[in-house]
Tab-separated table of C-alpha atoms in Angstrom:
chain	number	residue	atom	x	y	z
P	1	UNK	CA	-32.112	-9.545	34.971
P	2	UNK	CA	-31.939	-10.128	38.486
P	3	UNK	CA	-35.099	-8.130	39.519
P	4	UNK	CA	-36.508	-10.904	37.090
P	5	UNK	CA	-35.199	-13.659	39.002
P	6	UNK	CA	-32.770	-14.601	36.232
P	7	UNK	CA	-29.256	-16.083	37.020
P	8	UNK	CA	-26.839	-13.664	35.451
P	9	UNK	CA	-22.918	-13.866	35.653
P	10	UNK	CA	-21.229	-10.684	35.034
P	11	UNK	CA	-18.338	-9.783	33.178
P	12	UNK	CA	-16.011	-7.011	33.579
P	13	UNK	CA	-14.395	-7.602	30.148
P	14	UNK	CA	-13.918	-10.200	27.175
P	15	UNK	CA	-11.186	-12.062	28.170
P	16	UNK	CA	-12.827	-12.817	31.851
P	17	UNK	CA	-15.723	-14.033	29.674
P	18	UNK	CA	-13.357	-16.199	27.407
P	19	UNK	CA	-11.717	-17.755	30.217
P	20	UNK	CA	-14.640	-18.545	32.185
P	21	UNK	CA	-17.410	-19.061	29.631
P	22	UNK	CA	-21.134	-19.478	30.315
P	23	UNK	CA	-22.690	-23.217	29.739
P	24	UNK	CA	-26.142	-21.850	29.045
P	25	UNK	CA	-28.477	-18.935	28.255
P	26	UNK	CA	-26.693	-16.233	26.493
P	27	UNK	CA	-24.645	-13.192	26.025
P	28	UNK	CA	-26.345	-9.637	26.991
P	29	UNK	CA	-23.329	-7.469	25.991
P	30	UNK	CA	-22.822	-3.865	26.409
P	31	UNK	CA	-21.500	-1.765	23.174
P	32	UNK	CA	-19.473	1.377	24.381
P	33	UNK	CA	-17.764	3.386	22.550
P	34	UNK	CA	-13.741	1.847	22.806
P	35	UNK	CA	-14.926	-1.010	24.067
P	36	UNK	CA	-14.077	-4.304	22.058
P	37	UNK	CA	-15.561	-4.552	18.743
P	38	UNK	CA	-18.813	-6.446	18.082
P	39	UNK	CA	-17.280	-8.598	15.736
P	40	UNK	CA	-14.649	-9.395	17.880
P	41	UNK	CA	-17.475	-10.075	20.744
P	42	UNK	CA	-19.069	-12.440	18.590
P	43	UNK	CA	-16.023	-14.360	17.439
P	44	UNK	CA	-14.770	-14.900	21.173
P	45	UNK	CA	-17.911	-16.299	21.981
P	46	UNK	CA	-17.719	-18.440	19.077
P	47	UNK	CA	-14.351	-19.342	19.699
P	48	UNK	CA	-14.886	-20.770	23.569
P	49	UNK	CA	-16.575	-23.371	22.199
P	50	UNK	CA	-19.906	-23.386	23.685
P	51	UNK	CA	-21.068	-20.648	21.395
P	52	UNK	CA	-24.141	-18.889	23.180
P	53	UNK	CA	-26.529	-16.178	21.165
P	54	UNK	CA	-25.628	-12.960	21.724
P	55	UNK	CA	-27.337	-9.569	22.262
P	56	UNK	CA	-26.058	-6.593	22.444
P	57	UNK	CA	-27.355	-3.307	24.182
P	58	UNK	CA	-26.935	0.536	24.053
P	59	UNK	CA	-27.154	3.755	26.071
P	60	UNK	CA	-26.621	5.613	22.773
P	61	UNK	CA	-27.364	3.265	20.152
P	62	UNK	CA	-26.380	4.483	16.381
P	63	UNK	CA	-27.815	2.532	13.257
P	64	UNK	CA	-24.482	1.663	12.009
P	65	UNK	CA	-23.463	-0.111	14.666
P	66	UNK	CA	-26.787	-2.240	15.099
P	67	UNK	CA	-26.725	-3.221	11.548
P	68	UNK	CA	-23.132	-4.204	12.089
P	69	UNK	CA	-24.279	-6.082	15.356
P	70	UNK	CA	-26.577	-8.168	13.317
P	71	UNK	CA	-24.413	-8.606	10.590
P	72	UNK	CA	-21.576	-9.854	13.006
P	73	UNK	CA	-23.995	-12.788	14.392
P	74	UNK	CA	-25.902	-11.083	17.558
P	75	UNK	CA	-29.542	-11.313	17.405
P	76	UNK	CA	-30.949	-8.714	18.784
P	77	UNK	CA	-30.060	-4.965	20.305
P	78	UNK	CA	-31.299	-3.101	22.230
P	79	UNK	CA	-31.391	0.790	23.896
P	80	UNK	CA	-31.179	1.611	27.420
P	81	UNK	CA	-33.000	1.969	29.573
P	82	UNK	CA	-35.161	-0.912	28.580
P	83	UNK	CA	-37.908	-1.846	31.128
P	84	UNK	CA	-39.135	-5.288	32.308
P	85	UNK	CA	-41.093	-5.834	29.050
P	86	UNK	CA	-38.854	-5.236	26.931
P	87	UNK	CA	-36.535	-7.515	28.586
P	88	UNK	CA	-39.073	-10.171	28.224
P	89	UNK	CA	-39.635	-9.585	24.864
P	90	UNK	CA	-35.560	-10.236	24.045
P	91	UNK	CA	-36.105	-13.538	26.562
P	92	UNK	CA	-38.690	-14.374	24.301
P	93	UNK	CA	-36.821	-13.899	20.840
P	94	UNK	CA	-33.553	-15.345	22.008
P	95	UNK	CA	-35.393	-18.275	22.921
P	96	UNK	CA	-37.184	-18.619	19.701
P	97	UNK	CA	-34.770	-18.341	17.233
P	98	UNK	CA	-31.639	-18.905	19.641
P	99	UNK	CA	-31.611	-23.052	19.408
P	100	UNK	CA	-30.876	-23.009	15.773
P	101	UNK	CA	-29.092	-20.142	15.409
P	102	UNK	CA	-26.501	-22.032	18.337
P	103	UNK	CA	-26.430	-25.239	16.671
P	104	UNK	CA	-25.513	-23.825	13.173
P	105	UNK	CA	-23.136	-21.761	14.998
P	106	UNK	CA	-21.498	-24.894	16.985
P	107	UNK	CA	-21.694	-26.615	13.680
P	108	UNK	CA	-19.700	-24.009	11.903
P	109	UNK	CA	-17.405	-23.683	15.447
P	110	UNK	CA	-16.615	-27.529	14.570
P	111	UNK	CA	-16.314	-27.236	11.007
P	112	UNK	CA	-13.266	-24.195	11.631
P	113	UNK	CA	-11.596	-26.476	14.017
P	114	UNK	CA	-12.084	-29.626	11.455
P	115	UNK	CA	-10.284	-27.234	8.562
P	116	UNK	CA	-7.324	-25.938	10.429
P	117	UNK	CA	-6.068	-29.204	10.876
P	118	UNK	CA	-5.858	-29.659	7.212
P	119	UNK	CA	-2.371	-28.787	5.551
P	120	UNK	CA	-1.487	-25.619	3.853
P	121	UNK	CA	-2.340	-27.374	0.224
P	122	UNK	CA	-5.294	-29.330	2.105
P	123	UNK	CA	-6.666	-26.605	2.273
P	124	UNK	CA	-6.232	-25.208	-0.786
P	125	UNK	CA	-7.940	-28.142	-2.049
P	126	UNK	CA	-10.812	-27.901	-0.303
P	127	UNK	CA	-11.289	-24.093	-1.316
P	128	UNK	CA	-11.082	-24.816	-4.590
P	129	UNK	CA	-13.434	-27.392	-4.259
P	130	UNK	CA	-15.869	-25.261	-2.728
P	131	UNK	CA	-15.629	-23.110	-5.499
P	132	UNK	CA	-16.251	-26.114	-7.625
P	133	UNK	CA	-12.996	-26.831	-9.531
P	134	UNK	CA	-12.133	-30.177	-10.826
P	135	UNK	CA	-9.685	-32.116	-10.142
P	136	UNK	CA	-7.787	-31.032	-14.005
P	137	UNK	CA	-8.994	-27.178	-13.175
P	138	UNK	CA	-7.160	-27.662	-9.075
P	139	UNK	CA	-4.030	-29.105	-10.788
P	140	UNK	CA	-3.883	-26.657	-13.092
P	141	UNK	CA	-4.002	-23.726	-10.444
P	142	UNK	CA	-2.184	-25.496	-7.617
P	143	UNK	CA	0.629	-26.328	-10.134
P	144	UNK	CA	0.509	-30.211	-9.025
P	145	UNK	CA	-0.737	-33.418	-11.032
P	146	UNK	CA	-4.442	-34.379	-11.138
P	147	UNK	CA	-3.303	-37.304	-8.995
P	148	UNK	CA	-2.060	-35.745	-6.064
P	149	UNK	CA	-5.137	-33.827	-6.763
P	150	UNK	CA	-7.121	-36.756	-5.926
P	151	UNK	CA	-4.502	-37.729	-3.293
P	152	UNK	CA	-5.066	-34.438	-1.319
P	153	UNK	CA	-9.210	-34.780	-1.974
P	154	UNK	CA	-8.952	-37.886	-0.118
P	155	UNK	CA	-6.668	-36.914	2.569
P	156	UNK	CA	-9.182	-33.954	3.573
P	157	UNK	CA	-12.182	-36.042	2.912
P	158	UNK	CA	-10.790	-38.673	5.701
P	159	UNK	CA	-9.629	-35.798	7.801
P	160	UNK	CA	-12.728	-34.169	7.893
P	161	UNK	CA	-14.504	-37.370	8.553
P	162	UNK	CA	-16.685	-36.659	5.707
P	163	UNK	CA	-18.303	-39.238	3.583
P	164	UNK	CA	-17.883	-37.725	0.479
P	165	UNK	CA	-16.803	-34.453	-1.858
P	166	UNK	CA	-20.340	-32.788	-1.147
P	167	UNK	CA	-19.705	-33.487	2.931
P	168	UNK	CA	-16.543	-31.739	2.183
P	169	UNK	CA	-18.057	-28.997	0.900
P	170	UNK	CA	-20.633	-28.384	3.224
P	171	UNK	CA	-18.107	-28.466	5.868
P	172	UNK	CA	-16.030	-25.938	3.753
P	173	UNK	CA	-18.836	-23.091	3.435
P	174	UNK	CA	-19.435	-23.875	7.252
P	175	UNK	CA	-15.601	-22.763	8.007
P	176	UNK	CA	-16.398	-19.941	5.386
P	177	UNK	CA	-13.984	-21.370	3.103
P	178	UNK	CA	-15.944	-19.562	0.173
P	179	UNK	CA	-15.303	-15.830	1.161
């Protein structure tokens, strides 16, 4: 990167990066064997709040791993050594699709922080709504009256600072309420 003449801040490990996150760009992380879990790597990133796109990179890359790269949220991998073109050609793909993959990634940063606020039940609520109970169906489950039902809808509508059920929702499968 810097025989490109691209700013890059290094990291010795994942907590250094937590504490002092980068404001821009994005994450070119190295996958070693014992080393933190890609998952993990993607979550902390996610979790400092100014989620950047990540990539992750190789000396011995193995097909399980890269498929559980992409499947943890990095966008791209790569095998070392990888010349100046081929760091280009990442440059070039982060770029592209990196803008919305970060903002639906902030957006679903926000909508995690939005849902643990909610109580316990609030949350139970709001899962069953994203799984598209009614109110009768909730109170059923939840072992409460359809009124407190609708008392507990509102509450997490207002706390969510949604403008109705289907804002709720949306926020909901954004926090991965659904899984």
């Amino acid at each position: 990167l810097l025989s490109q003449g691209i700013h890059a801040e290094v990291y010795e490990a994942l907590g250094e990066m937590a504490s002092r996150p980068p404001r821009s760009g994005f994450i070119l992380a190295f996958d070693e064997e014992g080393g933190p879990p890609i998952p993990e790597i993607v979550e902390t990133v996610g979790r400092v709040g100014n989620y950047a796109p990540v990539a992750m990179y190789s000396d011995h890359p193995d097909p399980e791993r890269i498929v559980g790269a992409m499947l943890s949220g990095a966008l791209d991998y790569l095998a070392l050594p990888f010349d100046a073109e081929g760091l280009e050609r990442l440059l070039e793909r982060m770029s592209a699709s990196g803008h919305k993959h970060v903002a639906l990634r902030r957006k679903a940063a926000k909508a995690k922080i939005l849902v643990e606020k909610l109580t316990r039940r609030e949350r139970e609520v709001l899962h069953a709504l994203v799984n598209g109970a009614s109110n009768k169906d909730m109170a059923a489950a939840l072992g409460i009256s359809p009124r407190t039902i609708e008392i507990h809808r509102s509450n997490v509508i207002r706390k969510l600072d949604a403008s109705t059920s289907s804002d709720a929702v949306r926020i909901g499968l954004l926090a991965e309420l659904d899984l």
